């Protein structure tokens, strides 16, 4: 294999390509009637960001069974570089971001789990107003 081909292959293996990812959900809050979940998670702005909030929801998923609700929120950052090299440094502070997910039936004590990790998500008490 030529040195140039090895260099291109190693660069390709270290490149980060901008794409949408399923984000880790910090907690969910059900609506008073239990038919809507507000998923809350933290998103970060990169150091070179110009102050715009660039995150956008590209997909959501809700799968319901009698005992659990599996949810996912996929997001992308169209302001991020299309391709970056190495690790992107994120600031220590993030922004809370909420996405509403609608259920066919009220939550009624079912557990809520994350689509990708299959981990339980904390269910906060709905705001009483």
Short mmCIF file of N, CA, C and O in Angstrom, two decimals, residues 57-109:
data_model
loop_
_atom_site.label_atom_id
_atom_site.label_comp_id
_atom_site.label_asym_id
_atom_site.label_seq_id
_atom_site.Cartn_x
_atom_site.Cartn_y
_atom_site.Cartn_z
N UNK A 57 -34.16 19.29 15.88
CA UNK A 57 -34.66 17.92 15.99
C UNK A 57 -34.88 17.39 14.58
O UNK A 57 -35.53 18.02 13.76
N UNK A 58 -34.28 16.24 14.30
CA UNK A 58 -34.44 15.63 12.97
C UNK A 58 -35.35 14.42 12.99
O UNK A 58 -35.86 14.01 11.95
N UNK A 59 -35.58 13.84 14.18
CA UNK A 59 -36.45 12.67 14.27
C UNK A 59 -36.80 12.43 15.73
O UNK A 59 -36.04 12.78 16.63
N UNK A 60 -37.96 11.87 15.96
CA UNK A 60 -38.34 11.41 17.29
C UNK A 60 -38.94 10.02 17.15
O UNK A 60 -39.42 9.65 16.07
N UNK A 61 -38.90 9.28 18.23
CA UNK A 61 -39.48 7.94 18.20
C UNK A 61 -40.15 7.66 19.53
O UNK A 61 -39.60 7.96 20.59
N UNK A 62 -41.35 7.10 19.46
CA UNK A 62 -42.09 6.68 20.65
C UNK A 62 -42.64 5.28 20.38
O UNK A 62 -43.35 5.08 19.40
N UNK A 63 -42.26 4.32 21.22
CA UNK A 63 -42.78 2.96 21.13
C UNK A 63 -43.42 2.64 22.48
O UNK A 63 -42.76 2.70 23.51
N UNK A 64 -44.71 2.29 22.44
CA UNK A 64 -45.44 2.03 23.68
C UNK A 64 -45.79 0.56 23.82
O UNK A 64 -46.14 -0.10 22.86
N UNK A 65 -45.67 0.08 25.05
CA UNK A 65 -46.15 -1.26 25.41
C UNK A 65 -46.93 -1.10 26.71
O UNK A 65 -46.93 -0.02 27.30
N UNK A 66 -47.58 -2.15 27.18
CA UNK A 66 -48.35 -2.02 28.43
C UNK A 66 -47.50 -1.65 29.65
O UNK A 66 -47.99 -1.05 30.59
N UNK A 67 -46.19 -1.98 29.63
CA UNK A 67 -45.37 -1.74 30.81
C UNK A 67 -44.33 -0.62 30.65
O UNK A 67 -43.77 -0.17 31.64
N UNK A 68 -44.06 -0.20 29.41
CA UNK A 68 -43.02 0.81 29.24
C UNK A 68 -43.26 1.66 27.99
O UNK A 68 -44.01 1.29 27.10
N UNK A 69 -42.55 2.78 27.96
CA UNK A 69 -42.54 3.67 26.81
C UNK A 69 -41.08 3.88 26.45
O UNK A 69 -40.28 4.32 27.28
N UNK A 70 -40.72 3.54 25.22
CA UNK A 70 -39.34 3.73 24.74
C UNK A 70 -39.34 4.97 23.86
O UNK A 70 -40.14 5.08 22.92
N UNK A 71 -38.44 5.93 24.18
CA UNK A 71 -38.42 7.18 23.43
C UNK A 71 -37.01 7.51 22.95
O UNK A 71 -36.02 7.06 23.52
N UNK A 72 -36.95 8.30 21.90
CA UNK A 72 -35.69 8.80 21.38
C UNK A 72 -35.88 10.12 20.69
O UNK A 72 -36.94 10.39 20.12
N UNK A 73 -34.86 10.97 20.76
CA UNK A 73 -34.85 12.26 20.08
C UNK A 73 -33.53 12.36 19.34
O UNK A 73 -32.47 12.30 19.95
N UNK A 74 -33.62 12.46 18.03
CA UNK A 74 -32.42 12.59 17.20
C UNK A 74 -32.26 14.06 16.82
O UNK A 74 -33.22 14.69 16.38
N UNK A 75 -31.03 14.56 17.02
CA UNK A 75 -30.76 15.96 16.72
C UNK A 75 -29.49 16.11 15.90
O UNK A 75 -28.63 15.24 15.91
N UNK A 76 -29.42 17.22 15.20
CA UNK A 76 -28.19 17.56 14.49
C UNK A 76 -27.89 19.04 14.71
O UNK A 76 -28.75 19.80 15.14
N UNK A 77 -26.66 19.41 14.41
CA UNK A 77 -26.23 20.79 14.53
C UNK A 77 -25.76 21.25 13.16
O UNK A 77 -24.61 21.03 12.79
N UNK A 78 -26.63 21.89 12.38
CA UNK A 78 -26.25 22.31 11.04
C UNK A 78 -25.17 23.40 11.01
O UNK A 78 -24.59 23.65 9.96
N UNK A 79 -24.87 24.02 12.15
CA UNK A 79 -23.81 25.03 12.20
C UNK A 79 -22.43 24.40 12.37
O UNK A 79 -21.42 25.07 12.17
N UNK A 80 -22.39 23.13 12.79
CA UNK A 80 -21.11 22.46 12.98
C UNK A 80 -20.45 22.24 11.62
O UNK A 80 -21.13 22.13 10.60
N UNK A 81 -19.12 22.15 11.59
CA UNK A 81 -18.44 21.88 10.32
C UNK A 81 -18.89 20.54 9.76
O UNK A 81 -19.19 19.61 10.52
N UNK A 82 -18.97 20.44 8.44
CA UNK A 82 -19.39 19.20 7.80
C UNK A 82 -18.43 18.07 8.17
O UNK A 82 -18.85 16.97 8.49
N UNK A 83 -17.13 18.36 8.19
CA UNK A 83 -16.12 17.38 8.59
C UNK A 83 -15.15 18.10 9.52
O UNK A 83 -14.75 19.23 9.25
N UNK A 84 -14.83 17.47 10.64
CA UNK A 84 -13.82 18.03 11.54
C UNK A 84 -12.82 16.94 11.88
O UNK A 84 -13.11 15.76 11.78
N UNK A 85 -11.65 17.36 12.30
CA UNK A 85 -10.57 16.42 12.60
C UNK A 85 -10.33 16.41 14.09
O UNK A 85 -10.29 17.46 14.73
N UNK A 86 -10.16 15.26 14.65
CA UNK A 86 -9.87 15.14 16.07
C UNK A 86 -11.12 15.32 16.89
O UNK A 86 -12.23 15.10 16.46
N UNK A 87 -10.93 15.79 18.12
CA UNK A 87 -12.02 15.91 19.07
C UNK A 87 -12.54 17.34 19.09
O UNK A 87 -11.76 18.28 19.04
N UNK A 88 -13.83 17.48 19.16
CA UNK A 88 -14.44 18.81 19.26
C UNK A 88 -14.53 19.14 20.75
O UNK A 88 -15.08 18.37 21.52
N UNK A 89 -13.97 20.28 21.15
CA UNK A 89 -13.99 20.68 22.56
C UNK A 89 -15.30 21.41 22.83
O UNK A 89 -15.67 22.35 22.14
N UNK A 90 -16.02 20.94 23.85
CA UNK A 90 -17.29 21.55 24.21
C UNK A 90 -17.13 22.34 25.50
O UNK A 90 -16.34 21.97 26.36
N UNK A 91 -17.90 23.41 25.67
CA UNK A 91 -17.81 24.19 26.91
C UNK A 91 -18.41 23.40 28.07
O UNK A 91 -19.10 22.40 27.87
N UNK A 92 -18.12 23.86 29.28
CA UNK A 92 -18.63 23.19 30.47
C UNK A 92 -20.13 23.42 30.68
O UNK A 92 -20.79 22.66 31.35
N UNK A 93 -20.64 24.52 30.14
CA UNK A 93 -22.06 24.79 30.35
C UNK A 93 -22.86 24.42 29.10
O UNK A 93 -22.39 24.53 27.99
N UNK A 94 -24.05 23.97 29.33
CA UNK A 94 -24.92 23.58 28.22
C UNK A 94 -26.25 24.28 28.34
O UNK A 94 -26.50 25.04 29.28
N UNK A 95 -27.09 24.03 27.39
CA UNK A 95 -28.42 24.61 27.37
C UNK A 95 -29.44 23.50 27.48
O UNK A 95 -29.33 22.48 26.81
N UNK A 96 -30.45 23.71 28.34
CA UNK A 96 -31.53 22.75 28.41
C UNK A 96 -32.40 22.91 27.18
O UNK A 96 -32.68 24.03 26.75
N UNK A 97 -32.81 21.80 26.65
CA UNK A 97 -33.63 21.79 25.44
C UNK A 97 -34.76 20.81 25.68
O UNK A 97 -34.54 19.70 26.17
N UNK A 98 -35.99 21.21 25.39
CA UNK A 98 -37.16 20.38 25.60
C UNK A 98 -37.81 20.00 24.28
O UNK A 98 -37.89 20.83 23.37
N UNK A 99 -38.27 18.76 24.20
CA UNK A 99 -38.99 18.27 23.03
C UNK A 99 -40.22 17.53 23.53
O UNK A 99 -40.11 16.69 24.44
N UNK A 100 -41.37 17.84 22.98
CA UNK A 100 -42.58 17.16 23.39
C UNK A 100 -42.83 15.93 22.53
O UNK A 100 -42.71 15.97 21.30
N UNK A 101 -43.18 14.83 23.20
CA UNK A 101 -43.48 13.56 22.55
C UNK A 101 -44.88 13.15 22.97
O UNK A 101 -45.22 13.16 24.15
N UNK A 102 -45.71 12.77 22.00
CA UNK A 102 -47.10 12.45 22.27
C UNK A 102 -47.31 10.94 22.34
O UNK A 102 -46.78 10.20 21.52
N UNK A 103 -48.09 10.53 23.35
CA UNK A 103 -48.38 9.12 23.58
C UNK A 103 -49.79 8.80 23.10
O UNK A 103 -50.68 9.65 23.12
N UNK A 104 -50.00 7.53 22.72
CA UNK A 104 -51.34 7.06 22.35
C UNK A 104 -52.21 6.89 23.57
O UNK A 104 -53.42 7.08 23.52
N UNK A 105 -51.60 6.48 24.69
CA UNK A 105 -52.31 6.26 25.94
C UNK A 105 -51.57 6.98 27.06
O UNK A 105 -50.36 7.18 26.96
N UNK A 106 -52.26 7.37 28.13
CA UNK A 106 -51.58 8.04 29.24
C UNK A 106 -50.44 7.19 29.82
O UNK A 106 -50.49 5.96 29.77
N UNK A 107 -49.44 7.86 30.36
CA UNK A 107 -48.27 7.17 30.91
C UNK A 107 -48.67 6.20 32.03
O UNK A 107 -48.20 5.06 32.05
N UNK A 108 -49.50 6.63 32.96
CA UNK A 108 -50.05 5.77 34.03
C UNK A 108 -49.03 4.86 34.68
O UNK A 108 -49.25 3.66 34.80
N UNK A 109 -47.88 5.40 35.08
CA UNK A 109 -46.90 4.63 35.84
C UNK A 109 -46.00 3.73 35.01
O UNK A 109 -45.15 3.03 35.57
#
